[in-house]
Tab-separated table of C-alpha atoms in Angstrom:
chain	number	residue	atom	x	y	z
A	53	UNK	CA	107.558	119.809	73.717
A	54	UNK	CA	105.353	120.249	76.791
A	55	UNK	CA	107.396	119.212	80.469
A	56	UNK	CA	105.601	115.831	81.252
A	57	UNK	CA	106.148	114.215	84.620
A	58	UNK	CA	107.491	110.647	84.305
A	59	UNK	CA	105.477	109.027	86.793
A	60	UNK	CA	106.496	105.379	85.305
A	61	UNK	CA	110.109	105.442	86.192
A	62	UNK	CA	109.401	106.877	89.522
A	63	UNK	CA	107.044	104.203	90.383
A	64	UNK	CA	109.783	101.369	89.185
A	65	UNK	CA	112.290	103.063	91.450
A	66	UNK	CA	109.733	102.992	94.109
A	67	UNK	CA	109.331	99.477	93.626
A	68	UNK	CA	112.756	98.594	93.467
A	69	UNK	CA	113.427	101.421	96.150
A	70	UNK	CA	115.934	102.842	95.144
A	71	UNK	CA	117.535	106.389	95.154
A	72	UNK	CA	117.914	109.083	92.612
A	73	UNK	CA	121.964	108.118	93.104
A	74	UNK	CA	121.214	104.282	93.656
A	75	UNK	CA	119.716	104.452	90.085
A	76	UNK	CA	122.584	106.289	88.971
A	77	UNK	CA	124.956	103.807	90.142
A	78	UNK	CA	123.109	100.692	88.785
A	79	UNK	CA	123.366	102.501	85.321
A	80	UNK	CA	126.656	103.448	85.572
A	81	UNK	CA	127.577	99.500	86.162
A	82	UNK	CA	125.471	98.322	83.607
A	83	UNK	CA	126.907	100.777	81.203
A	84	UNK	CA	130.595	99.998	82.268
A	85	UNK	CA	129.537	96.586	81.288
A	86	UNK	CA	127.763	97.300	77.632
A	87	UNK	CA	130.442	99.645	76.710
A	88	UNK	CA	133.436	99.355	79.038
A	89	UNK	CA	134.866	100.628	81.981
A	90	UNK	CA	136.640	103.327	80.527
A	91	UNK	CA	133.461	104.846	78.704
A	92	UNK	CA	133.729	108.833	79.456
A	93	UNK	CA	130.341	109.239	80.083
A	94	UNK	CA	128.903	109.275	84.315
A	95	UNK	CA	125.600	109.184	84.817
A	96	UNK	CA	124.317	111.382	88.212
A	97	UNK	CA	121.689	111.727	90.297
A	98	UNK	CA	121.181	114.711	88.446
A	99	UNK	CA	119.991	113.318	85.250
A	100	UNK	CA	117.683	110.727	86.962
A	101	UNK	CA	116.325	113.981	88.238
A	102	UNK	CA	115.535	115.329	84.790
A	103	UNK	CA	114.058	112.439	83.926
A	104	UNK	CA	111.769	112.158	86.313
A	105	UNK	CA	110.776	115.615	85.848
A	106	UNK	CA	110.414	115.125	82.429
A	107	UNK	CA	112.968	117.890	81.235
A	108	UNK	CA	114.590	115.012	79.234
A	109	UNK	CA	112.014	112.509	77.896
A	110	UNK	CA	114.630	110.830	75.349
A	111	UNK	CA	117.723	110.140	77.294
A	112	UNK	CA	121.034	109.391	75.568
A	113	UNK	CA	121.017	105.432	74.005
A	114	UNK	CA	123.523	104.455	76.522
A	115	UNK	CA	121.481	105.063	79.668
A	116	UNK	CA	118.219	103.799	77.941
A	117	UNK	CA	120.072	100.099	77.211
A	118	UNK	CA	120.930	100.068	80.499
A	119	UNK	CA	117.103	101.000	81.920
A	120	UNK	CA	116.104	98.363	79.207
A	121	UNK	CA	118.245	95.855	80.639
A	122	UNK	CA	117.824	96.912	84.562
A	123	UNK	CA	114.173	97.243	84.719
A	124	UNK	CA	113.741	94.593	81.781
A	125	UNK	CA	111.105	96.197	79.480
A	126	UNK	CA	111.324	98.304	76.756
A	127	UNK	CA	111.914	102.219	76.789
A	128	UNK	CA	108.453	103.248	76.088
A	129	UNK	CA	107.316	101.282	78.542
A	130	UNK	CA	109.755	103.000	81.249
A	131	UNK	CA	107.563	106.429	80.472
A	132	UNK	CA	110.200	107.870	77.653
A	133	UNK	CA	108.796	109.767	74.843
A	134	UNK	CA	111.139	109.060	71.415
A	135	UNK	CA	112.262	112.385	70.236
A	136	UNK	CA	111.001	111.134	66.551
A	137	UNK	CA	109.683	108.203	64.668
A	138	UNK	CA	113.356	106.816	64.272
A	139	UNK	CA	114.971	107.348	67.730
A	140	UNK	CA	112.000	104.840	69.099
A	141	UNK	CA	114.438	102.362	67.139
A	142	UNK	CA	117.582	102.257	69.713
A	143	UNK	CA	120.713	100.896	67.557
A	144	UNK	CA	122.285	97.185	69.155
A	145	UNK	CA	124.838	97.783	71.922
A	146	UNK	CA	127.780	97.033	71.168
A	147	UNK	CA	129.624	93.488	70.824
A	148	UNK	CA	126.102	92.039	71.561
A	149	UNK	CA	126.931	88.209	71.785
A	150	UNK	CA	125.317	85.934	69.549
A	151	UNK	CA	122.618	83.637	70.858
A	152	UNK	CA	123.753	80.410	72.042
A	153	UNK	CA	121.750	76.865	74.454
A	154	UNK	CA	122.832	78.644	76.826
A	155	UNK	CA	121.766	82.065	76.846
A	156	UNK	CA	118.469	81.762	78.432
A	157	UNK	CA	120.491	80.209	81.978
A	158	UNK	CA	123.300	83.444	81.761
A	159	UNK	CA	120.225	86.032	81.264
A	160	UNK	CA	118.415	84.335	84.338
A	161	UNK	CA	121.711	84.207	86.025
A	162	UNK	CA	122.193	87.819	85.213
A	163	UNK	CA	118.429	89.104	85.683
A	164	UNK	CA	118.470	87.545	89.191
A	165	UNK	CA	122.310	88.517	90.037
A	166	UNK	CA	121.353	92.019	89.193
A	167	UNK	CA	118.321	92.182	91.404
A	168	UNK	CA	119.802	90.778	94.332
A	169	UNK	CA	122.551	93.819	93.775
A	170	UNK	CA	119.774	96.076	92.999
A	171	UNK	CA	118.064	95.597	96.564
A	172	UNK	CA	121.060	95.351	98.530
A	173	UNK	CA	121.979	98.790	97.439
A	174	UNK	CA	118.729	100.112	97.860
A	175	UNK	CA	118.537	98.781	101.088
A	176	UNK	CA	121.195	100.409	102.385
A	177	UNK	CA	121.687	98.049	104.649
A	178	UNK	CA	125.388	99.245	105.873
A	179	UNK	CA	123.037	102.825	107.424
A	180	UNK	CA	121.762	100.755	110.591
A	181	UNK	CA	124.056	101.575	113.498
A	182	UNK	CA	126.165	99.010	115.179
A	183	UNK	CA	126.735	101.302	118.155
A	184	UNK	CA	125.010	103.773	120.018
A	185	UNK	CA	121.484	103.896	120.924
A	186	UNK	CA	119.033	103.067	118.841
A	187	UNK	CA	115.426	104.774	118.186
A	188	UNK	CA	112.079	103.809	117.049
A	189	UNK	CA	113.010	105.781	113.707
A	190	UNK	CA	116.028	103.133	113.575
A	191	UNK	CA	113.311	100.421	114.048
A	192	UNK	CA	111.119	102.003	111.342
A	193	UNK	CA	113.450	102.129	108.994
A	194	UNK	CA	114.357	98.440	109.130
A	195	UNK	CA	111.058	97.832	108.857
A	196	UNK	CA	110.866	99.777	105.492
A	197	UNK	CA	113.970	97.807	104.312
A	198	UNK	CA	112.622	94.338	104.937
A	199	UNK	CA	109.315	95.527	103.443
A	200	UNK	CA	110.771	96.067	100.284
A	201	UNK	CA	112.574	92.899	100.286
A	202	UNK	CA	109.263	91.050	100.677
A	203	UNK	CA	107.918	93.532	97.448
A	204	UNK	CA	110.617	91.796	95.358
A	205	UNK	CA	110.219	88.645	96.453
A	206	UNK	CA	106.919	88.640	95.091
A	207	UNK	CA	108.533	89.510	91.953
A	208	UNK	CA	111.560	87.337	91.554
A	209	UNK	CA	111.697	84.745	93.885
A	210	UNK	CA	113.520	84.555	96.869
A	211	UNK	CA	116.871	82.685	95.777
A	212	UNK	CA	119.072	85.692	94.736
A	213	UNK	CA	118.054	87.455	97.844
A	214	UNK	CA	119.057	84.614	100.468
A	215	UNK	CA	122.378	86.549	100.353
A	216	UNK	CA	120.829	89.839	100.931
A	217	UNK	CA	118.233	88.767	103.529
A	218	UNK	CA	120.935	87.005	105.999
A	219	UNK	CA	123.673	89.966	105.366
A	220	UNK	CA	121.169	92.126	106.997
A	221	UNK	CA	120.161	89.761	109.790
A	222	UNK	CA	123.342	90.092	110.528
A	223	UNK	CA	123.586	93.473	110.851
A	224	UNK	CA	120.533	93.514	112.653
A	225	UNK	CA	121.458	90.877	115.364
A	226	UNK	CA	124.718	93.098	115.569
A	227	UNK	CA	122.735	96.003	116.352
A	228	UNK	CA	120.505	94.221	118.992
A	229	UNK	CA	123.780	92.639	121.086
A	230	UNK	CA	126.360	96.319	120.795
A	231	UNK	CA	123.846	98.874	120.929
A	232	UNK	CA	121.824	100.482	123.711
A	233	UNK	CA	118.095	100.566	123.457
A	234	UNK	CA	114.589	100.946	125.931
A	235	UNK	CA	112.067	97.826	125.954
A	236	UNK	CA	109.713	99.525	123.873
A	237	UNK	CA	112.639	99.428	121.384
A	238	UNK	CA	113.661	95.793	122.314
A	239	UNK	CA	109.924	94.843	121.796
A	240	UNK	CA	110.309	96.037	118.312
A	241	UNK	CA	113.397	95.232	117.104
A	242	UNK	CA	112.737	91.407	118.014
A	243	UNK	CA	109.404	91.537	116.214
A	244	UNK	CA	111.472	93.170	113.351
A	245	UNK	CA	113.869	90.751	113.266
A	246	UNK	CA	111.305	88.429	113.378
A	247	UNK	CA	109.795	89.324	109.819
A	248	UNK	CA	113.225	89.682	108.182
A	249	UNK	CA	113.977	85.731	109.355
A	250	UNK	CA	110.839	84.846	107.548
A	251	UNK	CA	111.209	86.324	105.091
A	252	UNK	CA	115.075	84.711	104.902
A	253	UNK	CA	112.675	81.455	105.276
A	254	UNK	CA	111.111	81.660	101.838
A	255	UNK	CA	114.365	83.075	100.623
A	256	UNK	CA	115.850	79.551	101.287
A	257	UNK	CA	112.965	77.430	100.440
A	258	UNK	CA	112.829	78.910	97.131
A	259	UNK	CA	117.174	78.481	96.970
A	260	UNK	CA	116.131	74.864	97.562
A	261	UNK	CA	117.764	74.572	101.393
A	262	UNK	CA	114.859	73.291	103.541
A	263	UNK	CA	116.887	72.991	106.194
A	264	UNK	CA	117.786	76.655	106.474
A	265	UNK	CA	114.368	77.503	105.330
A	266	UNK	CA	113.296	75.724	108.510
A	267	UNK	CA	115.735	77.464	111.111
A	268	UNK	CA	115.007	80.718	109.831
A	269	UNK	CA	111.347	80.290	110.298
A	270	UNK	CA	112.143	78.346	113.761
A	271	UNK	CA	114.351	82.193	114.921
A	272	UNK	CA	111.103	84.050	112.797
A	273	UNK	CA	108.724	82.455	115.632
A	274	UNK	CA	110.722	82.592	118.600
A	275	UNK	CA	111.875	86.142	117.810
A	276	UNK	CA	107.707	86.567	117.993
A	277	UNK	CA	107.398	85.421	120.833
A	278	UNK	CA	110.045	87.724	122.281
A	279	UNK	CA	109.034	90.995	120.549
A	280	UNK	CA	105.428	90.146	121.883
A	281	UNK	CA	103.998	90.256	117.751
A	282	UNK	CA	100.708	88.826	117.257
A	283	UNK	CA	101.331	89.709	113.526
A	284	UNK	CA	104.850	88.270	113.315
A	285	UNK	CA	103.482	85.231	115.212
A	286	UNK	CA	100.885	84.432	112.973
A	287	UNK	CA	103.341	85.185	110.006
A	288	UNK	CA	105.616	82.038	111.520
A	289	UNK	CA	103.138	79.600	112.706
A	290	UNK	CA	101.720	79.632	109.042
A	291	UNK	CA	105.010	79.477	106.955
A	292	UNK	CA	105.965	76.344	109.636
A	293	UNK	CA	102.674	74.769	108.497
A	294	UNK	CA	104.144	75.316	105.119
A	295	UNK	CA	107.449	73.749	105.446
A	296	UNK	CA	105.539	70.578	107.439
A	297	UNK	CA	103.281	70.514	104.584
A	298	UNK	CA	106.608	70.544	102.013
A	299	UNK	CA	108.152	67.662	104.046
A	300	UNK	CA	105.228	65.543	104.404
A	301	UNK	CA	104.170	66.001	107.538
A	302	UNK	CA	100.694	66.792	106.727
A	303	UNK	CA	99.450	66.164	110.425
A	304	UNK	CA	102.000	68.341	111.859
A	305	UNK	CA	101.094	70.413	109.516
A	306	UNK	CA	97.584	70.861	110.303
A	307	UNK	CA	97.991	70.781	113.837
A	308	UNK	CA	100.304	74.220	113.450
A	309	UNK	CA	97.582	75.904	111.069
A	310	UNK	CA	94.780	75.291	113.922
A	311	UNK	CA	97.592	76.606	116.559
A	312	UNK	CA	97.891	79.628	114.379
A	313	UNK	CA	93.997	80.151	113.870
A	314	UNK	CA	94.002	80.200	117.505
A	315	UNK	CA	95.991	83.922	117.427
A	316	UNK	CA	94.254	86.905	118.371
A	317	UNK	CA	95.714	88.385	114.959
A	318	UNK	CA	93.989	85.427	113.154
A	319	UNK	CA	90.272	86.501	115.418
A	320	UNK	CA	90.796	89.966	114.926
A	321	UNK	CA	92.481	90.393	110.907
A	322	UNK	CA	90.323	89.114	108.373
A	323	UNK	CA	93.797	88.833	105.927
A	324	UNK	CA	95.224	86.378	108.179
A	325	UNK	CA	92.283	84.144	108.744
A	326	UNK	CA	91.707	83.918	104.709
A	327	UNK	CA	95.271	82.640	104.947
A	328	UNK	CA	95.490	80.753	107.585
A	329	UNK	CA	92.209	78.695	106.958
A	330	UNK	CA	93.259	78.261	102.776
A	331	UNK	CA	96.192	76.402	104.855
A	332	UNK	CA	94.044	74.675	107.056
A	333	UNK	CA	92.266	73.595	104.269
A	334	UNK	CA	94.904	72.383	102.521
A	335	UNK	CA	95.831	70.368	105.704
A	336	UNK	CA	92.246	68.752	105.885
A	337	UNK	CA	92.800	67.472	102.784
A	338	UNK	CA	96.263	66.043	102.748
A	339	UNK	CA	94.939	63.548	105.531
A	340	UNK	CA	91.343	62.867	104.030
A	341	UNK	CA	88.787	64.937	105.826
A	342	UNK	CA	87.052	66.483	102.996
A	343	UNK	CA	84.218	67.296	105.054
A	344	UNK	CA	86.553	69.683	107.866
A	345	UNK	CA	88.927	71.187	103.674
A	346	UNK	CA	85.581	71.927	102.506
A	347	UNK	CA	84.471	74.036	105.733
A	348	UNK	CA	87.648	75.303	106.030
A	349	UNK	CA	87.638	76.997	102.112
A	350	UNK	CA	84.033	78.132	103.222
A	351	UNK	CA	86.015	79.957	106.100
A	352	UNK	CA	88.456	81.318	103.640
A	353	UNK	CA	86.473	82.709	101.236
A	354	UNK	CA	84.017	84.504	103.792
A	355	UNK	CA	87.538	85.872	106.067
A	356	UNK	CA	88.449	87.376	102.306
A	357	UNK	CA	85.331	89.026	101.629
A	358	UNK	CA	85.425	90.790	105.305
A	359	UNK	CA	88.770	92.785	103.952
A	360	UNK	CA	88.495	96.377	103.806
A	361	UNK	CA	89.982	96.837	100.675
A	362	UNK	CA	90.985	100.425	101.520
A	363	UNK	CA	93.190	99.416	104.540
A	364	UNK	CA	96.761	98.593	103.547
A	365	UNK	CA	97.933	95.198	103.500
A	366	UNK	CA	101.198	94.500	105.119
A	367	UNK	CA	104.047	94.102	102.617
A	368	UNK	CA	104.449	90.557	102.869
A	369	UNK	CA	100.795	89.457	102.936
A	370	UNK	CA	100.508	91.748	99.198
A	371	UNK	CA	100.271	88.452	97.801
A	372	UNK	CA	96.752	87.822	99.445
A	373	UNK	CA	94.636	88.647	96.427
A	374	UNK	CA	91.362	86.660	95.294
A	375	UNK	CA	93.603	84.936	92.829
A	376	UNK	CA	95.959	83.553	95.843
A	377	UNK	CA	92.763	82.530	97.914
A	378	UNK	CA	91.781	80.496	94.165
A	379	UNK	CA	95.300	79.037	93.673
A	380	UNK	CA	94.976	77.523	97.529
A	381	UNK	CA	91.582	76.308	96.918
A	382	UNK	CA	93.206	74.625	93.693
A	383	UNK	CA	95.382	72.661	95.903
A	384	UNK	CA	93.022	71.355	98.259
A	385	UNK	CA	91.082	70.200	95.314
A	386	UNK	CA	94.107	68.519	94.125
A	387	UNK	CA	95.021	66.716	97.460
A	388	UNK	CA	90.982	65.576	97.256
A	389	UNK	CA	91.423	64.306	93.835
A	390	UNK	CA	89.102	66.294	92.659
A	391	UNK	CA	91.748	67.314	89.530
A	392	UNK	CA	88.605	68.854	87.510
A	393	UNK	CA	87.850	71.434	90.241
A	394	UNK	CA	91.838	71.813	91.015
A	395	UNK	CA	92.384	73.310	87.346
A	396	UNK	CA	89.376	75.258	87.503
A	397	UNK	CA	90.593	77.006	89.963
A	398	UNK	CA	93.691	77.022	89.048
A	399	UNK	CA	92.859	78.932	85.597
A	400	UNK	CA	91.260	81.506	87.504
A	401	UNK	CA	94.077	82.091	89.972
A	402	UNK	CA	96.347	82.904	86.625
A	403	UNK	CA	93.355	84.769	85.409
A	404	UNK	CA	93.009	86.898	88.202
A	405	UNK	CA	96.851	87.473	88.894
A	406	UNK	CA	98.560	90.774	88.913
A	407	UNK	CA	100.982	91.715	86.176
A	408	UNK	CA	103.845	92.062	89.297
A	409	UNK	CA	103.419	88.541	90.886
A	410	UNK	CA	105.454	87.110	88.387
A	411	UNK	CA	106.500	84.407	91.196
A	412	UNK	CA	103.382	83.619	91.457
A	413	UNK	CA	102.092	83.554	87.732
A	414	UNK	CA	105.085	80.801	87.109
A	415	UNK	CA	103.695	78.694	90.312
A	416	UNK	CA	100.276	78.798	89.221
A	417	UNK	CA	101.202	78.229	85.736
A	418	UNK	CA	103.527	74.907	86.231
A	419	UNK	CA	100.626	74.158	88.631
A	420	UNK	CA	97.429	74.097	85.726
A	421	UNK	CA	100.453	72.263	83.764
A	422	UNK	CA	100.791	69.218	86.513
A	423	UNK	CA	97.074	68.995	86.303
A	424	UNK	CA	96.332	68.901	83.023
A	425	UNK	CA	98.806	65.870	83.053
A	426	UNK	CA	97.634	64.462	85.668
A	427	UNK	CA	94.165	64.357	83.393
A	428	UNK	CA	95.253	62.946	80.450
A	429	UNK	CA	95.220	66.205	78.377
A	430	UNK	CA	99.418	66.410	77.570
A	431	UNK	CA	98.221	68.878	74.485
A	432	UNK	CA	97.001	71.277	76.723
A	433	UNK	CA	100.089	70.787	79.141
A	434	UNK	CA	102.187	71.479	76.407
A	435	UNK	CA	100.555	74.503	75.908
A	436	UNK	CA	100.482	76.069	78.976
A	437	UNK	CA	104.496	74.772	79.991
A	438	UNK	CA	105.098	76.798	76.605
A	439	UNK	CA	103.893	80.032	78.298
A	440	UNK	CA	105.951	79.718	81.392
A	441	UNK	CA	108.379	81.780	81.998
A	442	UNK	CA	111.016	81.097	84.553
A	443	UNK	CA	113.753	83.635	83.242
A	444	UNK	CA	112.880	86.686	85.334
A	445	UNK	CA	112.014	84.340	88.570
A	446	UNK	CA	114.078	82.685	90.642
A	447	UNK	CA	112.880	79.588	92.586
A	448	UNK	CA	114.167	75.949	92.930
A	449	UNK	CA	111.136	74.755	94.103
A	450	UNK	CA	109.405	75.897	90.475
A	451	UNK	CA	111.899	75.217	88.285
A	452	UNK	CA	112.464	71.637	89.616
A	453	UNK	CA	108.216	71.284	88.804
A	454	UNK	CA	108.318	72.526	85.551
A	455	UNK	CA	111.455	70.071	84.181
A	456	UNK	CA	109.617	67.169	85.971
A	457	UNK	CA	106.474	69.082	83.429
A	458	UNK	CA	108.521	68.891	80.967
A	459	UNK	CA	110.458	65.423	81.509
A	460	UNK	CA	106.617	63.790	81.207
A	461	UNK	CA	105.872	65.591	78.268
A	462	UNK	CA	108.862	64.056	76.282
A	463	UNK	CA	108.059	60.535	77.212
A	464	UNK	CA	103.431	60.786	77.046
C-alpha cells in the first residue's frame, strides 16, 4: 500500500495544539480508562509519528477508540485507511456501559472535562518562566498559547476552560511581578495579558458568573491601556458593551460601543468596525432608534466587505465571518420587533456557519428556535430545538435558552 501523508490528524492536532507526545499522553489516559490502568500497551510519540507519516494507516483498535473518543468523530474521518472491508468495523470497547437518562449529561461532562485537559496540556502552560528575564520570544509564545485557547473556545464554549484560562493568568501575572524585563517587553506582556483576561471574560460568561465575566474584562481593558494596545483596547471596550448589553444596561451599553468606534484600531481595521458597529447596532435598537440600528448595520455590512480576505484574522476575531455579521443583524431585528427579518437572518447565519463554530451553530440555532416561538410557529421550533446539539459545547448562557425553548414547547 502506497505511504500516504495523514494530513487530517495533523490538522486536528494543530487545532487542538498539541504535541506528537501531548497526543500520546491523551491516548494513553483515555486508554487506561477503556481498558485499565494496567493495560501493557504505551503509546509514544513515536507512533503518532507513523501515523502522521502514513507508515501505519490502520492503527491498533485500542488507540483508534481512544482518537474516536478524543477527537469525537469516527476513524475514517481522522484520515485512517481500514486495512480491509472488515477492520472499518472496530469491535465495542470493553465493559461499554449501557445507556441510561443520564448519559447524554456524563458524555458532555466528559467531552468538555477532556478538552479543558486537552488544552491545558497543550498549552504548556507550566514552560513560561517565573524568574529570570524574559524575551519577546517569551511574549510570543504566550501569545500563541492564548491564541489557541480562543481557537477552542470557538469550538466548545468557554466553561471548561475558565479553569485553564485563570491558571495561566496566574502564571502570567507571576511572571510580570518576579521576573526582569525592558519596556518594550512590559508593553507587551500587559497587552498579552490583556487578551488572555478577555478571553477568561467569555470563559466566565459562558460558566454563567457575570460577575467574574465582568472583572476579567474590567483587568482585559485596563491591562490595554497599560500595554498601550489599540487592538486589545478595542477587544475590551466591545466585550464591556456586551456584558452591559447582558445586564440590561442597554444605554451604557451603547455609549461603550460608540467609545470603542472612536479607536484608531476601529478607523484603521475594517474587522473591528464590522464588529463594533453590528454592536452598535444592536445598541440602537435596544433603546428604540431604528433609524441610528439601521445606519449602523449599513456600517457593518460595508466595514465587512472592505476585509482583505487574504490577511489573517486575529485568533479571537476568527469568529467574524458573514454568517456572524447575519446572526448580529438577526438581533437587532429582534430588539426592533421586526421577528420576520430576525429569523431570516438568522437562517442564514446557520446557513453560512463553519463546520468548527460549533458554539456558535448551537447559539444561532436556539436563537431561530426563540423566534419561531415568538411567531406562533411551535412546529417549526420543535424542529429546529430537535437539531441542537449542546453535547460537544459548553455554555450556560445557551443551555439555560434552549430549556426555557424547550419548557414553552411542553406547555404551547
Amino acid at each position: 500500500m502506497d505511504r500516504q501523508r495523514n494530513v487530517r490528524l495533523e490538522a486536528l492536532m494543530a487545532e487542538y495544539g498539541l504535541t506528537h507526545q501531548g497526543l500520546a499522553d491523551e491516548i494513553n489516559r483515555i486508554t487506561a480508562q477503556i481498558f485499565g490502568e494496567n493495560h501493557p500497551h504505551h503509546c509514544t510519540d513515536r507512533h503518532v509519528r507513523r501515523w502522521i507519516s502514513g507508515e501505519v494507516q490502520w492503527p491498533w483498535t485500542r488507540y483508534l477508540h481512544a482518537l474516536e473518543q478524543l477527537f469525537d468523530r469516527p476513524a475514517q474521518a481522522l484520515g485512517f485507511i481500514p486495512r480491509g472491508r472488515h477492520s472499518a468495523n472496530l469491535p465495542a470497547p470493553p465493559q461499554s456501559p449501557a445507556p441510561t437518562k443520564e448519559a447524554p449529561v456524563r458524555r458532555r461532562r466528559f467531552i468538555t472535562a477532556s478538552a479543558a485537559a486537552t488544552v491545558a496540556l497543550a498549552l504548556s502552560i507550566d514552560e513560561t518562566p517565573l524568574r529570570g528575564r524574559l524575551s519577546m520570544s517569551d511574549i510570543a509564545r504566550a501569545h500563541e498559547r492564548i491564541d489557541r485557547l480562543d481557537a477552542h473556545f470557538s469550538a466548545i464554549g468557554g466553561a471548561p476552560l475558565l479553569d485553564v484560562a485563570t491558571a495561566y493568568l496566574d502564571r502570567l501575572t507571576t511572571a510580570a511581578d518576579h521576573c526582569t524585563y525592558g519596556p518594550r517587553v512590559e508593553q507587551a506582556l500587559h497587552t498579552a495579558i490583556a487578551a488572555l483576561c478577555s478571553s477568561a471574560g467569555w470563559a466566565a460568561d459562558d460558566a454563567g458568573d457575570l460577575d467574574a465575566a465582568h472583572r476579567w474584562r474590567t483587568t482585559a481593558l485596563q491591562r490595554a491601556i497599560l500595554g498601550a494596545g489599540h487592538r486589545a483596547q478595542a477587544r475590551a471596550w466591545s466585550d464591556l458593551a456586551v456584558h452591559a448589553r447582558r445586564g440590561g444596561h442597554h444605554r451604557e451599553a451603547l455609549r461603550i460601543s460608540q467609545t470603542a468606534l472612536a479607536s484608531r484600531e476601529a478607523r484603521q481595521a475594517p474587522r473591528y468596525a464590522a464588529l463594533l458597529q453590528s454592536r452598535l447596532a444592536i445598541g440602537h435598537a435596544r433603546i428604540g432608534n431604528r433609524p441610528a440600528a439601521a445606519r449602523a448595520l449599513v456600517a457593518a455590512q460595508a466595514a465587512h466587505d472592505r476585509i482583505d480576505p487574504t490577511e489573517p484574522a486575529p485568533r479571537w476575531l476568527n469568529f467574524l465571518t458573514a454568517a456572524e455579521i447575519s446572526g448580529l443583524a438577526a438581533i437587532t431585528h429582534q430588539a426592533m420587533g421586526q421577528l420576520a427579518d430576525a429569523e431570516t437572518a438568522t437562517a442564514q447565519a446557520l446557513a453560512l456557519l463553519e463546520p468548527g463554530l460549533r458554539r456558535s451553530r448551537a447559539y444561532y440555532s436556539v436563537q431561530l428556535a426563540e423566534l419561531q416561538i415568538a411567531q406562533g410557529n411551535t412546529a417549526g421550533a420543535r424542529t429546529t430545538a430537535a437539531t441542537v446539539d449542546t453535547s460537544k459545547v459548553s455554555s450556560e448562557n445557551i443551555t439555560g435558552r434552549l430549556a426555557a425553548v424547550h419548557h414553552a414547547l411542553s406547555t404551547a
